[in-house]
Amino acid sequence: VSKRVQYRRKPRQRAPLPAAPRIVLLHGLTGPDGEPRAAVAMPGCPIPTLFPTIAAALAALRTLEAAR
């Protein structure tokens, strides 16, 4: 007589949150010149901050990283 073995599922591991702000390119939103809109995603904040150009987003990211 064999015993039935029950296996427990391992809990899913979530991806770790990024520790620093990052640039996100939104290809669905384009500017007047056709390039994608850029946003800065802050860790723990569900909505990224939009910028009119990629250069403006990079400048904001530099100031955020300098403040850290």
XYZ file of N, CA and C in Angstrom:
204
model
N 0.854 -1.169 0.000
C 0.000 0.000 0.000
C 0.903 1.236 0.000
N 0.691 2.103 -0.993
C 1.530 3.297 -1.087
C 0.824 4.505 -0.462
N 1.613 5.383 0.093
C 1.067 6.603 0.681
C 1.031 7.692 -0.384
N 0.011 8.509 -0.316
C -0.058 9.649 -1.230
C 0.812 10.761 -0.679
N 1.611 11.311 -1.528
C 2.499 12.394 -1.124
C 1.907 13.708 -1.615
N 1.751 14.650 -0.717
C 1.245 15.960 -1.098
C 2.413 16.944 -1.137
N 2.501 17.633 -2.228
C 3.545 18.627 -2.393
C 2.944 20.011 -2.207
N 3.625 20.820 -1.449
C 3.175 22.189 -1.265
C 3.821 23.070 -2.326
N 3.045 24.001 -2.814
C 3.607 24.960 -3.765
C 4.503 25.935 -3.022
N 5.593 26.271 -3.661
C 6.449 27.294 -3.088
C 5.807 28.649 -3.353
N 5.871 29.553 -2.400
C 5.301 30.880 -2.658
C 6.077 31.584 -3.770
N 5.348 32.344 -4.579
C 5.996 33.070 -5.674
C 6.887 34.164 -5.118
N 8.019 34.278 -5.726
C 8.916 35.352 -5.328
C 8.694 36.534 -6.256
N 8.512 37.684 -5.677
C 8.321 38.893 -6.471
C 9.673 39.470 -6.847
N 9.682 40.162 -7.967
C 10.910 40.814 -8.404
C 11.224 41.957 -7.436
N 12.473 42.148 -7.103
C 12.805 43.230 -6.184
C 12.565 44.589 -6.849
N 12.144 45.538 -6.040
C 11.933 46.883 -6.556
C 13.280 47.541 -6.826
N 13.342 48.343 -7.864
C 14.603 49.034 -8.122
C 14.900 50.021 -6.997
N 16.152 50.138 -6.650
C 16.538 50.978 -5.525
C 16.743 52.427 -5.930
N 16.776 52.712 -7.203
C 17.045 54.068 -7.666
C 16.014 54.461 -8.726
N 15.828 55.765 -8.923
C 14.938 56.197 -10.002
C 15.495 55.774 -11.355
N 14.598 55.570 -12.317
C 15.058 55.135 -13.640
C 14.246 55.825 -14.727
N 14.808 55.862 -15.919
C 14.159 56.466 -17.086
C 13.281 55.412 -17.755
N 12.056 55.817 -18.116
C 11.131 54.944 -18.829
C 10.720 55.671 -20.104
N 10.864 55.011 -21.251
C 10.418 55.592 -22.512
C 9.026 55.084 -22.828
N 8.103 55.993 -23.068
C 6.718 55.644 -23.353
C 6.490 55.778 -24.853
N 6.558 54.656 -25.559
C 6.444 54.679 -27.017
C 5.018 54.970 -27.484
N 4.032 54.758 -26.631
C 2.654 55.050 -26.990
C 2.369 56.546 -27.022
N 3.176 57.312 -26.290
C 3.044 58.770 -26.261
C 4.245 59.371 -26.973
N 4.028 60.043 -28.055
C 5.132 60.667 -28.772
C 4.990 62.177 -28.725
N 6.112 62.849 -28.781
C 6.121 64.299 -28.802
C 5.883 64.814 -30.214
N 5.914 66.135 -30.394
C 5.675 66.709 -31.723
C 6.747 66.330 -32.747
N 7.939 66.008 -32.277
C 9.011 65.627 -33.203
C 9.046 64.129 -33.475
N 8.139 63.367 -32.862
C 8.048 61.937 -33.133
C 8.815 61.054 -32.172
N 9.619 61.634 -31.277
C 10.354 60.788 -30.331
C 9.450 60.435 -29.155
N 9.680 59.284 -28.520
C 8.806 58.869 -27.417
C 8.963 59.792 -26.213
N 7.889 59.936 -25.448
C 7.945 60.739 -24.234
C 8.741 59.975 -23.189
N 9.473 60.708 -22.383
C 10.287 60.098 -21.338
C 9.662 60.393 -19.985
N 9.840 59.469 -19.071
C 9.343 59.626 -17.706
C 10.395 59.110 -16.743
N 10.343 59.613 -15.522
C 11.223 59.127 -14.457
C 10.351 58.360 -13.476
N 10.666 57.082 -13.299
C 9.933 56.221 -12.372
C 10.691 56.176 -11.051
N 10.017 56.617 -9.999
C 10.617 56.601 -8.669
C 10.231 55.294 -7.982
N 11.127 54.697 -7.208
C 10.779 53.468 -6.504
C 9.681 53.724 -5.472
N 8.680 52.864 -5.479
C 7.582 52.988 -4.549
C 6.460 53.898 -5.016
N 6.654 54.593 -6.115
C 5.627 55.495 -6.647
C 5.007 54.825 -7.879
N 3.691 54.615 -7.888
C 3.084 53.876 -8.998
C 2.998 54.650 -10.309
N 3.050 55.987 -10.257
C 2.894 56.789 -11.468
C 4.208 57.510 -11.763
N 4.801 57.289 -12.952
C 6.032 57.997 -13.289
C 5.767 59.466 -13.634
N 6.782 60.289 -13.479
C 6.693 61.712 -13.798
C 7.085 61.913 -15.251
N 6.192 62.498 -16.043
C 6.440 62.711 -17.476
C 7.253 63.972 -17.713
N 8.076 63.936 -18.766
C 8.865 65.087 -19.196
C 8.668 65.280 -20.684
N 8.791 66.523 -21.175
C 8.542 66.778 -22.597
C 9.592 66.171 -23.521
N 10.834 66.071 -23.056
C 11.898 65.508 -23.896
C 12.736 64.532 -23.081
N 13.508 63.741 -23.786
C 14.412 62.794 -23.126
C 15.517 63.547 -22.392
N 15.970 64.660 -22.985
C 17.018 65.459 -22.350
C 16.546 66.034 -21.018
N 15.303 66.472 -20.950
C 14.768 67.007 -19.693
C 14.659 65.909 -18.641
N 14.274 64.716 -19.043
C 14.182 63.598 -18.102
C 15.566 63.205 -17.595
N 16.563 63.208 -18.466
C 17.923 62.880 -18.039
C 18.471 63.929 -17.078
N 18.155 65.202 -17.322
C 18.601 66.264 -16.418
C 17.954 66.101 -15.046
N 16.670 65.765 -15.009
C 15.993 65.543 -13.739
C 16.569 64.331 -13.017
N 16.893 63.289 -13.766
C 17.482 62.091 -13.159
C 18.850 62.407 -12.561
N 19.642 63.233 -13.256
C 20.945 63.622 -12.723
C 20.807 64.383 -11.409
N 19.833 65.283 -11.326
C 19.658 66.028 -10.084
C 19.158 65.121 -8.958
N 18.319 64.141 -9.281
C 17.860 63.194 -8.258
C 19.007 62.334 -7.747
N 19.881 61.905 -8.655
C 21.002 61.069 -8.241
C 22.035 61.882 -7.463
N 22.172 63.157 -7.781
C 23.118 63.998 -7.058
C 22.625 64.261 -5.632
N 21.320 64.276 -5.445
C 20.755 64.524 -4.125
C 20.876 63.298 -3.216
N 21.115 62.130 -3.784
C 21.222 60.912 -2.973
C 22.491 60.856 -2.242
